[in-house]
Structure formats: structure tokens, C-alpha cells
CSV table of C-alpha atoms in Angstrom, one decimal:
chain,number,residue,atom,x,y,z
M,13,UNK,CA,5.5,-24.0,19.1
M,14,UNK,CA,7.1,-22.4,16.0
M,15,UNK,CA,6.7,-25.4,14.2
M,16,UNK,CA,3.2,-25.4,14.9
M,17,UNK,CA,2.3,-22.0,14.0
M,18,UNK,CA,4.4,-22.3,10.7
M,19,UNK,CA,1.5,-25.2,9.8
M,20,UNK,CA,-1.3,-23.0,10.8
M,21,UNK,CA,0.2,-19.8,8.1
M,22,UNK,CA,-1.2,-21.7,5.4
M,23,UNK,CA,-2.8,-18.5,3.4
M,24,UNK,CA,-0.5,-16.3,1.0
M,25,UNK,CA,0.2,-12.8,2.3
M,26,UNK,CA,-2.3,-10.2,1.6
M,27,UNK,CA,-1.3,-7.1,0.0
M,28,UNK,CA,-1.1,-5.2,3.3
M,29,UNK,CA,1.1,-8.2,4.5
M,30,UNK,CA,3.6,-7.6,1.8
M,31,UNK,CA,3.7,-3.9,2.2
M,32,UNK,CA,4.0,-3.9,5.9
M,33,UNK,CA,7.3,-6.2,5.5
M,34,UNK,CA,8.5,-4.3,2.5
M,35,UNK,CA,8.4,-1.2,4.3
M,36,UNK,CA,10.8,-3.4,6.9
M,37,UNK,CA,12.5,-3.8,4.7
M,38,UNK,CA,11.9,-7.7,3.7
M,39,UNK,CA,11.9,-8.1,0.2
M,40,UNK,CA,13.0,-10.9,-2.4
M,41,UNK,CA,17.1,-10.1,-2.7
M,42,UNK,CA,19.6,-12.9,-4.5
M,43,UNK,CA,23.0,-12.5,-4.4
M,44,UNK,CA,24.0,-15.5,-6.3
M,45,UNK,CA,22.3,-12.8,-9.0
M,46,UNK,CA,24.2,-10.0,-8.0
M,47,UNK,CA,27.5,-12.0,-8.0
M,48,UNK,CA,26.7,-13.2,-11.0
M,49,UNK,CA,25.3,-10.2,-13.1
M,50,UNK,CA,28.8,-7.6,-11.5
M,51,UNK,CA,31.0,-10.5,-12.7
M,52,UNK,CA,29.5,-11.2,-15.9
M,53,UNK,CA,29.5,-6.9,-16.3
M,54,UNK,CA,33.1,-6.9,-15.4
M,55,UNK,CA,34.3,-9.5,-17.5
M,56,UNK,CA,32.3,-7.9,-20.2
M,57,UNK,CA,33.3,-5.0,-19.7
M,58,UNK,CA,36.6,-6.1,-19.9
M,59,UNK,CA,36.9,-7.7,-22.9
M,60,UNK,CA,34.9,-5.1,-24.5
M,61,UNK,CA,36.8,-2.4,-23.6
M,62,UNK,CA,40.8,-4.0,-23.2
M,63,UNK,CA,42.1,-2.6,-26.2
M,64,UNK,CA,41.4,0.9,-25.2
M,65,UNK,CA,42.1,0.0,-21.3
M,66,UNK,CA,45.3,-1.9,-22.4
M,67,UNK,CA,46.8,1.4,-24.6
M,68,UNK,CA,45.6,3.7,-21.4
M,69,UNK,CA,47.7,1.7,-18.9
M,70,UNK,CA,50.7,0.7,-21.1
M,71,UNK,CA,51.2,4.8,-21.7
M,72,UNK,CA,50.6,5.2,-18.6
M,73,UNK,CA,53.3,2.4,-17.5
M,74,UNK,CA,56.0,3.9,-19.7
M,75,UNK,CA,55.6,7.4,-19.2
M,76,UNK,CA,56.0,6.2,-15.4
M,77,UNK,CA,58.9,4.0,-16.3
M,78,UNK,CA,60.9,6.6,-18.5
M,79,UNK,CA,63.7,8.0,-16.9
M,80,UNK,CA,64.0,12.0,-16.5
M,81,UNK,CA,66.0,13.6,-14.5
M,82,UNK,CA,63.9,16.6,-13.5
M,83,UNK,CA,62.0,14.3,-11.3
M,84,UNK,CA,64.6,13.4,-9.2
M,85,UNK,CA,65.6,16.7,-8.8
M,86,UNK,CA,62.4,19.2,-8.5
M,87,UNK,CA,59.2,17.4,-6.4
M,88,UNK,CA,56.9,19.5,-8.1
M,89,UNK,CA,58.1,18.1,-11.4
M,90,UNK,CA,57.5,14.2,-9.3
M,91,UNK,CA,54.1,15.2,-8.3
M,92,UNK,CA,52.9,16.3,-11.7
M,93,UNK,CA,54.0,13.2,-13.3
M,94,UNK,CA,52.5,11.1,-10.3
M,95,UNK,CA,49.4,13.3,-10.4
M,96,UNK,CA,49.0,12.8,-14.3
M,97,UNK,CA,49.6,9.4,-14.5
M,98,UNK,CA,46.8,8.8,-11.4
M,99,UNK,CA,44.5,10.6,-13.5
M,100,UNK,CA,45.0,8.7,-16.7
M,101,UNK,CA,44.8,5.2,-14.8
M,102,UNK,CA,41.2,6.8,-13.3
M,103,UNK,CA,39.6,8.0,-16.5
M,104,UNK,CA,40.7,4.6,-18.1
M,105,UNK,CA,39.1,2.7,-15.3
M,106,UNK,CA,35.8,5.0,-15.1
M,107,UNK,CA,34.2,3.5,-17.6
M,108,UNK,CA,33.7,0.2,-15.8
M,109,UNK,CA,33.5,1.3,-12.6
M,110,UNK,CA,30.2,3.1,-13.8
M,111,UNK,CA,29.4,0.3,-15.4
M,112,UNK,CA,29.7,-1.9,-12.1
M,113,UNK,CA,28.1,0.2,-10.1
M,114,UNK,CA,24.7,0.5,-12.7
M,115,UNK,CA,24.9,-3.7,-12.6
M,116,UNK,CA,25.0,-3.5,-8.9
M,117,UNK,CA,22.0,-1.3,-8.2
M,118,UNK,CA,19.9,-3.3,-11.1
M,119,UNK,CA,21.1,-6.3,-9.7
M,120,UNK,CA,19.7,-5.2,-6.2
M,121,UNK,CA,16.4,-4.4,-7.2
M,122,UNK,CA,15.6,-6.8,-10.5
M,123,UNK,CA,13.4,-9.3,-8.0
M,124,UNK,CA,12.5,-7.0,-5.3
M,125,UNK,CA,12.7,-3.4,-6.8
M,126,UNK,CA,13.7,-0.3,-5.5
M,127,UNK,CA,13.4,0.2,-1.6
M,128,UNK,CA,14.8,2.6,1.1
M,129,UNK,CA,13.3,1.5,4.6
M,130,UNK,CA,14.9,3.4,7.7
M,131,UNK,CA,13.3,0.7,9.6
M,132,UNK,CA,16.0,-1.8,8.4
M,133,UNK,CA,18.5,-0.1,9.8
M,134,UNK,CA,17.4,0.1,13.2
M,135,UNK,CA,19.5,-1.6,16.0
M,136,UNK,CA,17.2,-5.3,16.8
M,137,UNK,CA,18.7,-6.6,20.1
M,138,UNK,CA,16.8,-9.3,20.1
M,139,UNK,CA,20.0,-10.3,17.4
M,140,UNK,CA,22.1,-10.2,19.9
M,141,UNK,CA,20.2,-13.6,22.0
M,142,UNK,CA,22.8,-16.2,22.5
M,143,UNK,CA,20.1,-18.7,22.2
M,144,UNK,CA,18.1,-17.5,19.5
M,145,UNK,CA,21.7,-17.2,17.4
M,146,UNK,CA,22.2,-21.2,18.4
M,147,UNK,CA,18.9,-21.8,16.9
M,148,UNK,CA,19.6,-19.6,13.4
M,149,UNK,CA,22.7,-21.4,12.9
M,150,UNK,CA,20.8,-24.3,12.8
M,151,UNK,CA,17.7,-23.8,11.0
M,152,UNK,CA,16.8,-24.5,7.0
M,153,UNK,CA,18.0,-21.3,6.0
M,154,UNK,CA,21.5,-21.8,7.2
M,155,UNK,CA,21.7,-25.3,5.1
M,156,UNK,CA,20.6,-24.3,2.3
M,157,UNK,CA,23.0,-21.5,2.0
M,158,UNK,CA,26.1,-23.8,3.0
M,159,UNK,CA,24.7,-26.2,0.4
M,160,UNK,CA,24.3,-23.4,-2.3
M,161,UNK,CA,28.7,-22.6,-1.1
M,162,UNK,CA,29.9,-25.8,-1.5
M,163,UNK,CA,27.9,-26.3,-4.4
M,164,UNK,CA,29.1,-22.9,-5.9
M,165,UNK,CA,32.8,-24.3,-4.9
M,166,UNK,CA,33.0,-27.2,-6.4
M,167,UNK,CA,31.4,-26.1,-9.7
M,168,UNK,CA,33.6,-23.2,-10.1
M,169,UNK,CA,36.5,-25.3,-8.9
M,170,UNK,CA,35.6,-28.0,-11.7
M,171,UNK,CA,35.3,-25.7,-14.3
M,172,UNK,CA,38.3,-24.2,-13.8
M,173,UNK,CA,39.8,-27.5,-13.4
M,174,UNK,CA,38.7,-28.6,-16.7
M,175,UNK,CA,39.7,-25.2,-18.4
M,176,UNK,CA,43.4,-25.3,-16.9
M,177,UNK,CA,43.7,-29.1,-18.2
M,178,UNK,CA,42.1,-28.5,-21.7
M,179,UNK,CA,44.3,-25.4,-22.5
M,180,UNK,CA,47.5,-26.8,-20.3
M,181,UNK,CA,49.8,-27.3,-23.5
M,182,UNK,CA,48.9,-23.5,-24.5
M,183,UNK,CA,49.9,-22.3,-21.0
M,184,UNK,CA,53.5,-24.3,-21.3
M,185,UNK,CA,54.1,-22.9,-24.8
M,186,UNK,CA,53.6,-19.7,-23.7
M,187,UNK,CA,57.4,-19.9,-21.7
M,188,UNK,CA,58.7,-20.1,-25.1
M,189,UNK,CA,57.4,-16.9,-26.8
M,190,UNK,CA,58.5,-13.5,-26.3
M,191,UNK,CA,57.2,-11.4,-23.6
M,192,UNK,CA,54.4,-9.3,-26.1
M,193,UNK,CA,53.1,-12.4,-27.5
M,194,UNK,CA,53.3,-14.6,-23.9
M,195,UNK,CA,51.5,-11.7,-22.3
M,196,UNK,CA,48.5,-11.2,-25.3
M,197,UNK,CA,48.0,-14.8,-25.9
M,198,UNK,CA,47.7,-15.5,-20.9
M,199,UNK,CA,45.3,-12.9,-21.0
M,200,UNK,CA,43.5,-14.4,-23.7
M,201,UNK,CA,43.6,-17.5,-21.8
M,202,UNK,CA,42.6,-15.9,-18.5
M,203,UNK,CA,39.7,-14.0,-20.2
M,204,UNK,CA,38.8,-17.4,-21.6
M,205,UNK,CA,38.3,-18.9,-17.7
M,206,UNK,CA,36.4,-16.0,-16.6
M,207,UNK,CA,33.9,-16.2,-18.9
M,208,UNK,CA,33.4,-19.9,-18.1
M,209,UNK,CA,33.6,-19.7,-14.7
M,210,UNK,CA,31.3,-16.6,-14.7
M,211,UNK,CA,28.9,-18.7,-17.3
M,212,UNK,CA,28.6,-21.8,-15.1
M,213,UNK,CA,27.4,-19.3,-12.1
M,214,UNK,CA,24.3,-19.1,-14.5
M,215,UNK,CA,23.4,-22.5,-13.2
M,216,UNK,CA,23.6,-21.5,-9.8
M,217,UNK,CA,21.7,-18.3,-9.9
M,218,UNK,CA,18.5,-20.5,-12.0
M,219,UNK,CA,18.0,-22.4,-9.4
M,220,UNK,CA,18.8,-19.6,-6.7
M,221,UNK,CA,16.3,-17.0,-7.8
M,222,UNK,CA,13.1,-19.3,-7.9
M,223,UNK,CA,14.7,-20.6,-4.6
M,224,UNK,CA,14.5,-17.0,-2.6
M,225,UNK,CA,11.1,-16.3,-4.4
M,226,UNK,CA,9.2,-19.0,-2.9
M,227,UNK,CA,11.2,-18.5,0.2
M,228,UNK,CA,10.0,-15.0,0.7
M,229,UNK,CA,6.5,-16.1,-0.4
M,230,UNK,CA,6.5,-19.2,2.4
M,231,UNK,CA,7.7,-16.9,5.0
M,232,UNK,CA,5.2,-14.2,4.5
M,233,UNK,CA,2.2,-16.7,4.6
M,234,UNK,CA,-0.4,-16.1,7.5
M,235,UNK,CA,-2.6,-17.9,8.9
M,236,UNK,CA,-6.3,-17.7,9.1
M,237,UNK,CA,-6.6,-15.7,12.4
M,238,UNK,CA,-3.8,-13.5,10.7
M,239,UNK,CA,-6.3,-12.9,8.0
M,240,UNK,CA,-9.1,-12.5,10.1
M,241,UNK,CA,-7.6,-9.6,12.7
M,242,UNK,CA,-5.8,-7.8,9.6
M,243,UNK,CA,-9.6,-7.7,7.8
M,244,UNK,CA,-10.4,-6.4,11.8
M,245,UNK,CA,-7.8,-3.7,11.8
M,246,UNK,CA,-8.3,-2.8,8.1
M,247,UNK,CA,-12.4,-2.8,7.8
M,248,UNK,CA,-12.7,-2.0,12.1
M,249,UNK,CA,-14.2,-4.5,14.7
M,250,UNK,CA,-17.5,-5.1,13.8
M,251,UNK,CA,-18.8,-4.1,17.5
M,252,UNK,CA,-16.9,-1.0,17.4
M,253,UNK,CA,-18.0,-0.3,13.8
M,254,UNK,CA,-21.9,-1.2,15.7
M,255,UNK,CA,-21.0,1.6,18.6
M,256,UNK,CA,-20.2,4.5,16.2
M,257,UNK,CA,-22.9,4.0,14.2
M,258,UNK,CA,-25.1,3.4,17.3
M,259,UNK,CA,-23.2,7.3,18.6
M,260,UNK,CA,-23.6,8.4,14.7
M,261,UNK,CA,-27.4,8.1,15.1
M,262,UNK,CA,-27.8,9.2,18.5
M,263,UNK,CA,-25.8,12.7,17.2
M,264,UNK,CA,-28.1,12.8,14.0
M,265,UNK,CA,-31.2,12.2,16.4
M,266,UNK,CA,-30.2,14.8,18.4
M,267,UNK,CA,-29.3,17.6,15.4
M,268,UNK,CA,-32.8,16.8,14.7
M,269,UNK,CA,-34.9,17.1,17.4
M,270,UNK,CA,-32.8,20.6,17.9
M,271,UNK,CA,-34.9,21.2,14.2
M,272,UNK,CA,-38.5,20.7,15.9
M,273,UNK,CA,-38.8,23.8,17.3
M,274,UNK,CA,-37.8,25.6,14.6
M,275,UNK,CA,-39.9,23.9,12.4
M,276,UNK,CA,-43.2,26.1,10.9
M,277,UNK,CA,-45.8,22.5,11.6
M,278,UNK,CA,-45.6,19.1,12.6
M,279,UNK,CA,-47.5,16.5,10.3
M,280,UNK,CA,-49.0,13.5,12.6
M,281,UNK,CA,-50.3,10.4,11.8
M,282,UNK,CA,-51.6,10.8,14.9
M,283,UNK,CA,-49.6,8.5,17.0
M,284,UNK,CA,-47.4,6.6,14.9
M,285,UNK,CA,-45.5,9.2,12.7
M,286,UNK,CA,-44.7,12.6,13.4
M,287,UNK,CA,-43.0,14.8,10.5
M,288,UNK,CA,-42.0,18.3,10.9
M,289,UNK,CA,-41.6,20.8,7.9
M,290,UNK,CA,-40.2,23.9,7.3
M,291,UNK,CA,-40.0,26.7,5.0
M,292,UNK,CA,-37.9,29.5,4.1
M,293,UNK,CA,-39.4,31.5,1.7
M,294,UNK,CA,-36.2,33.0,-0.8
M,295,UNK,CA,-34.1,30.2,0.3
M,296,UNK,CA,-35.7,26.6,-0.7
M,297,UNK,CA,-37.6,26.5,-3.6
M,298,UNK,CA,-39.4,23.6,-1.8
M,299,UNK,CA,-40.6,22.9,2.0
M,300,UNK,CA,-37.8,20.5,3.6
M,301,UNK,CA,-38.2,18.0,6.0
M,302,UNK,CA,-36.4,18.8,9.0
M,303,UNK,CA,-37.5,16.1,11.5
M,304,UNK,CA,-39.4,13.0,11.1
M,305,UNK,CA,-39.9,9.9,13.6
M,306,UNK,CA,-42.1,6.7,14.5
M,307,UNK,CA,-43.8,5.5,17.6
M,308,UNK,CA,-41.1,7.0,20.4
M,309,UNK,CA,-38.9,9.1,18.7
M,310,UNK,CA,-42.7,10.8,17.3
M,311,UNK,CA,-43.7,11.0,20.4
M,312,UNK,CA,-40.8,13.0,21.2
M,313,UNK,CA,-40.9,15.4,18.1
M,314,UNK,CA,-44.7,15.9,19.4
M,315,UNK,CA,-43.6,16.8,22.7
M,316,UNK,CA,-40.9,19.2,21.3
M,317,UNK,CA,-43.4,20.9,19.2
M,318,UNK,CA,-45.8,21.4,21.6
M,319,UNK,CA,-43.3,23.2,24.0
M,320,UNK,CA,-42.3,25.6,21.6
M,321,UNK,CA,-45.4,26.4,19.9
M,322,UNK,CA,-45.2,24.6,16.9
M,323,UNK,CA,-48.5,23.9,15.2
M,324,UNK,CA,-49.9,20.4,14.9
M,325,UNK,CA,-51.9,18.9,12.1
M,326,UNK,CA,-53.2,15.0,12.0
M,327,UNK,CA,-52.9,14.2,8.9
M,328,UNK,CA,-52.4,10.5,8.8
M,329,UNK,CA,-52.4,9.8,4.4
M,330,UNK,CA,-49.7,12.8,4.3
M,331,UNK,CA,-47.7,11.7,7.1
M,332,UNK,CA,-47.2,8.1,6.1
M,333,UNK,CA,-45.9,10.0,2.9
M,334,UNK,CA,-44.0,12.2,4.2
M,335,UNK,CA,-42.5,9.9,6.7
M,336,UNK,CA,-41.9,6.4,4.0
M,337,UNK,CA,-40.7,9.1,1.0
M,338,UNK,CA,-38.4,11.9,1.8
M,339,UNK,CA,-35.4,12.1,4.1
M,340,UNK,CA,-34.5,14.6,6.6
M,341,UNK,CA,-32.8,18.0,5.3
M,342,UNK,CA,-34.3,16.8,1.8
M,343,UNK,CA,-37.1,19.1,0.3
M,344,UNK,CA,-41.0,17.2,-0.6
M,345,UNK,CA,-41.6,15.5,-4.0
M,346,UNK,CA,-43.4,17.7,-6.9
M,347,UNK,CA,-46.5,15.5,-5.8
M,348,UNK,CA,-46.9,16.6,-2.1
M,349,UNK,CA,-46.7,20.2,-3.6
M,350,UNK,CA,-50.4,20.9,-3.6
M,351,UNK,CA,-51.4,18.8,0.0
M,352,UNK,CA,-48.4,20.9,1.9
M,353,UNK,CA,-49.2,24.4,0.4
M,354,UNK,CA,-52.6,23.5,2.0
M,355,UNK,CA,-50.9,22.6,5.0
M,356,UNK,CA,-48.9,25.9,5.2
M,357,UNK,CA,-51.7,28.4,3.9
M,358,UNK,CA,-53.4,26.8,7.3
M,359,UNK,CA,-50.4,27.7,9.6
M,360,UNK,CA,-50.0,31.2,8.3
M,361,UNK,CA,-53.7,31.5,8.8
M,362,UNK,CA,-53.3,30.3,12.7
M,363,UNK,CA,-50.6,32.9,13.3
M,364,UNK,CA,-52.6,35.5,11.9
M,365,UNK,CA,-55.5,34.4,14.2
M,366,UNK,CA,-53.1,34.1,17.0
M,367,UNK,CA,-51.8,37.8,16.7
M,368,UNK,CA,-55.7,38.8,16.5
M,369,UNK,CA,-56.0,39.0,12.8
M,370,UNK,CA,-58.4,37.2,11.2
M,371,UNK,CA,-60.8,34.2,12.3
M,372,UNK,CA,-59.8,30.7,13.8
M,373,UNK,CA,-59.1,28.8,10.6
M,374,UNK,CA,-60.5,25.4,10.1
M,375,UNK,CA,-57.9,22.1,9.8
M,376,UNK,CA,-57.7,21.2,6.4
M,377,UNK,CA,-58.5,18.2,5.5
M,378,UNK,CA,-58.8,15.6,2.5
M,379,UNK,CA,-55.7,16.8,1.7
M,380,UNK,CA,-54.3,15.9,-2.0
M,381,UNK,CA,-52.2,12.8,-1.5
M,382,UNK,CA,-51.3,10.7,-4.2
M,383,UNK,CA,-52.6,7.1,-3.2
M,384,UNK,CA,-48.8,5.4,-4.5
M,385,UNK,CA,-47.4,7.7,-1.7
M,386,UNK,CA,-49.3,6.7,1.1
M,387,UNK,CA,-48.1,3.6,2.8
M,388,UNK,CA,-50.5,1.7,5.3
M,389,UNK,CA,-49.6,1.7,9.1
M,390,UNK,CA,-47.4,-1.7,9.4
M,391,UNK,CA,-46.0,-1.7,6.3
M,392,UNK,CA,-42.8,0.0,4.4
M,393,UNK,CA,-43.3,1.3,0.6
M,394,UNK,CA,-42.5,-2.1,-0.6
M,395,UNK,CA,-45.3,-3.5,1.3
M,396,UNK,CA,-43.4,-5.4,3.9
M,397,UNK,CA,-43.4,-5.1,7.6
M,398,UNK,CA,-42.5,-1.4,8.5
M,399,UNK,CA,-39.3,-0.9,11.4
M,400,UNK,CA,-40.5,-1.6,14.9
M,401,UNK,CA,-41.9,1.1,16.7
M,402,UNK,CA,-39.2,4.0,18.0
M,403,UNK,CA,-37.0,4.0,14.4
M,404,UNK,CA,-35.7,7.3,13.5
């Protein structure tokens, strides 16, 4: 089953992917490369640095070695010495030690940068299954990193072999020179090794590195249905995203039709659009649309308008512009201006009439309505079939 499913994870890891394991804590990480860059730093940092390291330690050595006979006899004498010689040893050593330990946390993060993920250290039981241990021991991972040991073996064993038998004669003759010149001329020789020994791990860590880079790469790969769920989880399931936009217009629908009533008229076509205005005088510098609606919802803004009063005009030309050419909450075009005033000056009249003031004004009609505006019943502005009865 796992073999199977590692055919099926034929497409590369998306960039959530790759987060998602890099906040586990799975990242590209080489130590062949961090063996190799702390060796290759101490070695360097040895031979640049052992003539001041070799004076440090060889006055450190004799001041140690010289005999006085205060420390014998007073321990606080004995613990100065001891104290200042562990110091000098320290400071001579600092150097490199802060040298190691920058190479060490370059080396850790040169391929997969710079991470801290808590996650990593939590406890994983499932570790701990006898059977899925058996199977780790033998899977490709496991054999390529005994190959990579042998092979790191027996290429630092050969090269060492060939240094010791190339500088053999060197290393004899050293037993006949003095002790200053025997010592200068063994660490010379030893220096010697580890820089080829440390120089053939180069070999190692160019093949290594590509190695764990595509290895990372292969195991992060997902499969189609991978892709497809992650695009689900990321974008939202397409009938859930349906739903809420379904609830999203019920909600709007119903801030709207809570609009009607307060609305100063209601512009019908007469039974296919309904549009509701109102106007705040000092507030909008326009009329605004507060409600609009075909076939049921209009029949529903009509129904809410005559239960609270609101007045009614059919006026189909201004309607169908109304309706095709303004959103709700948005106020009327410049060229609707002069066919709603007339609208309006008609409503103020009726409530005049209707608190006894005045006479029963007449509906207006041939209202001003630019003939680009109005849109024929069936069709939208573009001249294609209009929504199906009952759009909002």
C-alpha cells in the first residue's frame, strides 16, 4: 500500500506543502556538510592560528611545570597558579571555539535555513512501534546512509593510507632529531593529513548535498487528490463556498426589504421590477436606491410598501433603469436627476394631500428617461436575456 501511494505522489509540493513540513520541522539538513565545513574550520583554524596557540600553551606548560615552593606550601598560592593557567589555556582556545561554533550554525542552515519548530520536539510514539522500526531499518534511506559510511571509511582510510606511506621516511627520520625539531616538523606532518583527509570529504559532501535535496524534494511530492483537497482547504469546498453565498444573499435580501418601508416611493414596472428610493434631504446629495427586485422578490418589495404606506408609482421606462443601472445603497446617475425630482415633487405633493393640504396630485408621467437607460423587459443592458424571474 505504501508503495502504491508513493507512485500516485507524482506532483512537486506546493508552497503550503513545504511550509506545513517546515514548520515540523522537515527541512533539507546534510551532515556530511556539517562534518565537513567544522573540520575543514578547525583545521583551518588551526593552522592559521598555531603560532599564537602554540606560544599560549607552551607558557602556559612551563609556568605549570616550573617548580616553586610556595605552591606546595600555601593552597591559595596552588589555586592562583591553577586558576591562571586555566584561564590562559581558555582565552587561547576561544578563538576557535567561536569559530566552530559560527561553522556549526552556518553549516546547519546553508540548505535549509534557519528554523525553530517546537513541533519537532514533541514525543512521536508511533517511534516507538517495534514493527514500524523493523521496516525503517530496512528501507532506502537506511542503505544509502550505510553506503555513504563505508564509503566515507574507506576513502578517508585510503587517503590516509596513502599519506602515511608517501611521507613514511619523514616520519622515521624524525626519531633522529631533537625533541624541538621532531615535534615542529610531526605536527607539520599531522597538519598535512588533516587537510587531506578533510579535502577528500569534499567528494563525499558533492555528491551528499544534491543527494538529500532531491530526497527531501521526492518525499514531499503529493499526489493529485493531495493537490486537489489542499486547493479545497485553501480556496473552501465549492458547495460550502455555494451555501454562504446562498446565506450571504438571503441576509442582504433581508437588510433590504427591512429598507422598503422606510423608503419615500416605490418605482414599478408594473409587475416585473419594483425599485424603492429614498431621500434624505442634508445628508445624500442624490436619492439612493434602497431596495430593488424582479418578478418575486418585486412582488414582495410591493407588498412591503403597501403595508407601510409607501407610495407607488408605475413607471415602467424608469424602473427598467433604475433596476438594470444602479445598485442598492448607491445614489441615481446625473441622468435620472430630472425624471426622479418629478417622481419626488409627486410624493411630497400626496402627503400634503393626505394631511388635507392641497389637491390630489396627478401621477406624473412621460417622465425624462434617457432611452440608452432603459432596457426592454427580457433583456439585460447588454441586450441579452435578463435573470430569470425572482433575482434580487
Amino acid at each position: 500500500m505504501a508503495d502504491e501511494s508513493d507512485l500516485e505522489k507524482t506532483e512537486p509540493a506546493t508552497p503550503r506543502r513545504l511550509e506545513k513540513a517546515r514548520e515540523e520541522g522537515q527541512v533539507v539538513r546534510s551532515r556530511e556538510l556539517n562534518t565537513f565545513l567544522l573540520l575543514a574550520a578547525g583545521v583551518g583554524g588551526l593552522w592559521a592560528g598555531s603560532g599564537s596557540l602554540y606560544r599560549s600553551l607552551y607558557t602556559t606548560v612551563h609556568t605549570s611545570l616550573w617548580v616553586d615552593p610556595r605552591v606546595a606550601r600555601d593552597t591559595g598560592v596552588m589555586l592562583s597558579v591553577a586558576s591562571r593557567s586555566v584561564y590562559n589555556v581558555l582565552a587561547a582556545l576561544l578563538p576557535l571555539f567561536a569559530l566552530l561554533m559560527a561553522v556549526a550554525v552556518f553549516a546547519s542552515v546553508v540548505l535549509g535555513g534557519f528554523l525553530i519548530s517546537a513541533k519537532a520536539l514533541e514525543p512521536k510514539f508511533e517511534r516507538l512501534d517495534p514493527i514500524k522500526g523493523i521496516g525503517r531499518l530496512f528501507s532506502a534511506q537506511v542503505l544509502v546512509e550505510l553506503i555513504k559510511t563505508v564509503a566515507k571509511a574507506a576513502l578517508i582510510g585510503t587517503v590516509s593510507a596513502m599519506v602515511i606511506w608517501h611521507y613514511r621516511d619523514q616520519m622515521i627520520a624524525l626519531m633522529y632529531t631533537t625533541p624541538t625539531e621532531a615535534l615542529a616538523r610531526g605536527l607539520g606532518l599531522v597538519a598535512l593529513c588533516c587537510v587531506l583527509i578533510v579535502g577528500s570529504l569534499a567528494f563525499i559532501v558533492l555528491i551528499d548535498a544534491p543527494w538529500q535535496i532531491w530526497s527531501h524534494h521526492k518525499k514531499m511530492r503529493m499526489s493529485r487528490e493531495d493537490v486537489k483537497q489542499e486547493n479545497k482547504e485553501s480556496e473552501g469546498d465549492p458547495h460550502v463556498k455555494g451555501r454562504i453565498r446562498q446565506q450571504q444573499r438571503a441576509m442582504a435580501r433581508r437588510r433590504m426589504m427591512a429598507e422598503v418601508p422606510k423608503a419615500d416611493v416605490v418605482v414599478t414596472n408594473p409587475t416585473h421590477y419594483a425599485v424603492a428610493l429614498a431621500y434624505q434631504e442634508g445628508r445624500s446629495s442624490a436619492p439612493r436606491v434602497v431596495a430593488k427586485g424582479s418578478g418575486l422578490v418585486a412582488a414582495r418589495i410591493r407588498e412591503l410598501a403597501s403595508g407601510s404606506h409607501v407610495p407607488m408609482l408605475s413607471a415602467p421606462p424608469l424602473a427598467r433603469a433604475l433596476y438594470h443601472h444602479v445598485d442598492v445603497g448607491r445614489e441615481i446617475p446625473t441622468e435620472l436627476y430630472s425624471a426622479v425630482a418629478q417622481v419626488l415633487a409627486w410624493v411630497y405633493q400626496l402627503r400634503r394631500w393626505n394631511s388635507g393640504l392641497g389637491v390630489q396630485p396627478a401621477m406624473p408621467v412621460d417622465l425624462d428617461v434617457p432611452v440608452d437607460l432603459d432596457v426592454p423587459v427580457g433583456l439585460d443592458p447588454t441586450g441579452n436575456a435578463a435573470a430569470p424571474a425572482g433575482a434580487a
